mmCIF file of C-alpha atoms in Angstrom:
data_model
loop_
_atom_site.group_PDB
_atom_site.id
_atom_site.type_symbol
_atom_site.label_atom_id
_atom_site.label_comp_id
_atom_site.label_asym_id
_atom_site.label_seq_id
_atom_site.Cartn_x
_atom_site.Cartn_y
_atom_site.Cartn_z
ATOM 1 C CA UNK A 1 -28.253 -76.138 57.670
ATOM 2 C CA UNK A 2 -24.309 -77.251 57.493
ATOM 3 C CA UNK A 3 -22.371 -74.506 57.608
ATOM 4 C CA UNK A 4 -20.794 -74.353 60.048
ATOM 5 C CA UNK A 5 -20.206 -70.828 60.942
ATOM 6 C CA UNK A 6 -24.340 -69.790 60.276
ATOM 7 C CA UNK A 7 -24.920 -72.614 62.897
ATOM 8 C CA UNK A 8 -22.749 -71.263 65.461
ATOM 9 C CA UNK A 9 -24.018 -68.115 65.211
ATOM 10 C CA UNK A 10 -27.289 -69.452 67.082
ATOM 11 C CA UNK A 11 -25.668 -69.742 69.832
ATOM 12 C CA UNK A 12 -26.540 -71.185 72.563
ATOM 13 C CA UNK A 13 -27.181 -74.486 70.977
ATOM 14 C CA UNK A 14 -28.104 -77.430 72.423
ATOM 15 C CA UNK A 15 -27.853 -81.021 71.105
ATOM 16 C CA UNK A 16 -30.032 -83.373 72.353
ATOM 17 C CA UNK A 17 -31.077 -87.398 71.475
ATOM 18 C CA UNK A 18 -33.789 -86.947 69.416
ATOM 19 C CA UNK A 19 -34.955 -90.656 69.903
ATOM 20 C CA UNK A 20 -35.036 -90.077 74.045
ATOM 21 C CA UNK A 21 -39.131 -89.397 75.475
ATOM 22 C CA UNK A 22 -36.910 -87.918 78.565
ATOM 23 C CA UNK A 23 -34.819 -85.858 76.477
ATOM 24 C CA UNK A 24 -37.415 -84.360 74.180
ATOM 25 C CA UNK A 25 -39.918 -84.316 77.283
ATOM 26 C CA UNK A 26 -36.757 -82.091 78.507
ATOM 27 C CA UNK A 27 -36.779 -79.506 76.013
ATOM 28 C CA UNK A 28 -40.664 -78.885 76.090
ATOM 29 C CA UNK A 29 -40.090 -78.434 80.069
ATOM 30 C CA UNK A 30 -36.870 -75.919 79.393
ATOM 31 C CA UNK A 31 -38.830 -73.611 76.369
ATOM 32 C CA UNK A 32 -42.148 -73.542 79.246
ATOM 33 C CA UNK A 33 -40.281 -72.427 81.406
ATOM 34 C CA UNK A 34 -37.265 -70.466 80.223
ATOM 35 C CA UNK A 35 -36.734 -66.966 80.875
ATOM 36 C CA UNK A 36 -38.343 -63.862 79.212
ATOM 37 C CA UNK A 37 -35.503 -62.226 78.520
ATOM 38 C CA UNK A 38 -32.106 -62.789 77.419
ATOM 39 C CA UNK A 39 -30.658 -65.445 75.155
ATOM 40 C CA UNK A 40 -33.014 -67.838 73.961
ATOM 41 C CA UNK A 41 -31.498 -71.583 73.564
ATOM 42 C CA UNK A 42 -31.527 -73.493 69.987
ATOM 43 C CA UNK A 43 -31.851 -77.426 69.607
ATOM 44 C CA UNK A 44 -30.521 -79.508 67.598
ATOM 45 C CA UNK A 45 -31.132 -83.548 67.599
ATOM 46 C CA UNK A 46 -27.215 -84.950 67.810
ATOM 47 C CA UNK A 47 -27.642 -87.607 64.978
ATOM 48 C CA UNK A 48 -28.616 -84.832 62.412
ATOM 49 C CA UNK A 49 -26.723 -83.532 59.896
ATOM 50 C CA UNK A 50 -26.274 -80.193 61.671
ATOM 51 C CA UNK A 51 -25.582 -82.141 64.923
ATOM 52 C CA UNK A 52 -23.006 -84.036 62.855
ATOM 53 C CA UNK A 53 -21.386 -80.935 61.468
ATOM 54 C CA UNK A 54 -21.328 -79.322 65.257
ATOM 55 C CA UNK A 55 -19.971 -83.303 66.696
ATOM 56 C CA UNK A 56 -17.088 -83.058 63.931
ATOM 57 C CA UNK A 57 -16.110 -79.318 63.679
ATOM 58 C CA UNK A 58 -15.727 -79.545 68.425
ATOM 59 C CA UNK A 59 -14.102 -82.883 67.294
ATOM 60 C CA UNK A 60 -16.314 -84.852 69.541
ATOM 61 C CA UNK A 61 -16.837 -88.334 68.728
ATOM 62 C CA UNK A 62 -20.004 -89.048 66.668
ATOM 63 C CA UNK A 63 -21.153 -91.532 68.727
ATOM 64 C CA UNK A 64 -21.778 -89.608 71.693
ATOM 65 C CA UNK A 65 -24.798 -90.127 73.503
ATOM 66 C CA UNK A 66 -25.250 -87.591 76.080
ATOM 67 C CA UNK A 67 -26.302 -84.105 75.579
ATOM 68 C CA UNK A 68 -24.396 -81.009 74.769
ATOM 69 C CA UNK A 69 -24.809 -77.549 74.808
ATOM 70 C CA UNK A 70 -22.231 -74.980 72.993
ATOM 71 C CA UNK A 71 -22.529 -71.810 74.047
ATOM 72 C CA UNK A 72 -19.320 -69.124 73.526
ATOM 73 C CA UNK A 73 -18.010 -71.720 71.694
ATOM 74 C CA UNK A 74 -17.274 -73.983 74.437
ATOM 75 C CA UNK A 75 -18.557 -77.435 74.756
ATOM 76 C CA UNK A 76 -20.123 -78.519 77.914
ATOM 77 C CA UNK A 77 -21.836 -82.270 78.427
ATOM 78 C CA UNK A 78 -23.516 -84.409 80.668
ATOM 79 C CA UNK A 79 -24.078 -82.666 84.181
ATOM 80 C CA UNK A 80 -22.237 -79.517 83.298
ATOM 81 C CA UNK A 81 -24.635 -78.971 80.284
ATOM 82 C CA UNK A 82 -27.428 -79.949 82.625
ATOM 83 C CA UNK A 83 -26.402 -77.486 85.024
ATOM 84 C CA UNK A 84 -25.769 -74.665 82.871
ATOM 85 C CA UNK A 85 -29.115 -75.160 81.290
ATOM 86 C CA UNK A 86 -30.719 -74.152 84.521
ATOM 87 C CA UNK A 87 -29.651 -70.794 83.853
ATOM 88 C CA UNK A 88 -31.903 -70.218 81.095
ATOM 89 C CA UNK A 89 -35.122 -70.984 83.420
ATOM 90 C CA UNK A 90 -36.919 -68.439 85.564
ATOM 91 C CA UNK A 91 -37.406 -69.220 88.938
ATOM 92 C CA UNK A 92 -35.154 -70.694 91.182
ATOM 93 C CA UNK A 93 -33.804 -73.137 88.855
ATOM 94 C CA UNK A 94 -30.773 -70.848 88.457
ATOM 95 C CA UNK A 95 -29.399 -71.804 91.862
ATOM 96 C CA UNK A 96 -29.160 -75.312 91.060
ATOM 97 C CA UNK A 97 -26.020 -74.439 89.159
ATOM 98 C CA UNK A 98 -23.962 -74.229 92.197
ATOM 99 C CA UNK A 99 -23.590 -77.664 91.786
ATOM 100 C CA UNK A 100 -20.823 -77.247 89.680
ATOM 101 C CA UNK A 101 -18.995 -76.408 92.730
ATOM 102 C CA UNK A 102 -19.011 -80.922 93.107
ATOM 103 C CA UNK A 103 -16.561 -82.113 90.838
ATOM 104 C CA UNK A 104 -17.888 -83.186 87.673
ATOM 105 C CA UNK A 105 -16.983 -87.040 87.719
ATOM 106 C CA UNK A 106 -18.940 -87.255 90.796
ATOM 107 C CA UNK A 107 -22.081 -85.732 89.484
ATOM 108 C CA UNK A 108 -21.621 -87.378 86.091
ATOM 109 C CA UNK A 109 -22.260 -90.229 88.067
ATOM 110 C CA UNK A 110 -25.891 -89.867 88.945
ATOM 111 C CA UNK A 111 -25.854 -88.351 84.893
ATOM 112 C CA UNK A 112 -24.962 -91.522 83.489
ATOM 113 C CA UNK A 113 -27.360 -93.454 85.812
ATOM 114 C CA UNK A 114 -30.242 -91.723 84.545
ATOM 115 C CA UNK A 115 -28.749 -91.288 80.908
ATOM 116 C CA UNK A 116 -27.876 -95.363 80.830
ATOM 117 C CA UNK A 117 -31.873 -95.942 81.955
ATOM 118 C CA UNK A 118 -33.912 -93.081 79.977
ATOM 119 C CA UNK A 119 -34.908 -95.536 77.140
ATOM 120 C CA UNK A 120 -36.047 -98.615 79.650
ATOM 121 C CA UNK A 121 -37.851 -95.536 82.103
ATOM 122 C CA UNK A 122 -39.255 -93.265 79.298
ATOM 123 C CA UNK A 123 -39.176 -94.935 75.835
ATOM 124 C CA UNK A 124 -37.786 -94.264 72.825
ATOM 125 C CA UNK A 125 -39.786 -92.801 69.721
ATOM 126 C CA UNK A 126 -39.437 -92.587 65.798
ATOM 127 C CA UNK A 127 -41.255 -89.241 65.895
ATOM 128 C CA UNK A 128 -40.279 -85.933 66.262
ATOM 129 C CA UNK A 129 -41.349 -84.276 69.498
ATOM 130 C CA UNK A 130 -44.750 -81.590 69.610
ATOM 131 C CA UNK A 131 -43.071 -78.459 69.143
ATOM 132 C CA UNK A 132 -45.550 -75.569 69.745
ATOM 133 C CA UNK A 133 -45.200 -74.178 66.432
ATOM 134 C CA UNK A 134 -43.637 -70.417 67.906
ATOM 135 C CA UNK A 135 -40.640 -72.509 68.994
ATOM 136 C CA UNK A 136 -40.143 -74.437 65.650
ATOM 137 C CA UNK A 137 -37.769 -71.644 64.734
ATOM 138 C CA UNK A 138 -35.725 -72.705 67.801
ATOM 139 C CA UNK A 139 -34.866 -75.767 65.702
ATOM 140 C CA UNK A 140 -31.818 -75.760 63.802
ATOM 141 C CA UNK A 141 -32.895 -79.109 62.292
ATOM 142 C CA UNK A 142 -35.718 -82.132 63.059
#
């Protein structure tokens, strides 16, 4: 999928490393425990071509390595992704996103710790991650 306008029309999206344990570990945790109702998030690993065609038509450099979710086509990253991902969870996840009240170069900072360790604390893999197979159709591309 590479056009560009049938892949922003699953909105929310969210890009993610495909490569990262954490990161795909991350996504299984988010569609267990995401709301029943209301939108329903889409993935998308960052390196793919449909990650490529989001990266270039948001004109953000290819070689980011953080993940990013579009959703009204705006681009949010690192913590304010995280945060706004919360909102898509049942529970009381959804306060966590008063956070964004700190500005976001302070809480990018515990972001990037984790993000600069996730390979030597969780791995890395070659594989795809286990998708229950009544989310595969949450994946724009694996």
């Amino acid at each position: 999928m590479t056009d560009i306008n049938e892949i922003l029309k699953k909105q929310p999206i969210l890009l993610i490393d495909g490569d990262c344990i954490l990161c795909n570990n991350s996504v299984n945790y988010l569609l267990k425990h995401e709301k029943e109702s209301g939108p329903k998030l889409n993935f998308v690993p960052l390196k793919s071509e449909t990650g490529k065609t989001i990266l270039e038509y948001f004109e953000i450099p290819n070689d980011s390595d953080t993940m990013i979710l579009v959703k009204n086509y705006s681009v949010h990253n690192k913590s304010c992704a995280a945060l706004r991902l919360t909102l898509y969870m049942r529970g009381l996840w959804p306060l966590l996103v008063a956070f964004v009240i700190i500005p976001p170069p302070i809480r990018n900072l515990v972001y990037d710790y984790i993000a600069k360790r996730r390979y030597k604390m969780h791995g890395k893999t070659t594989n795809c991650a286990m998708i229950e197979p009544k989310f595969r159709s949450r994946f724009l591309e694996i």
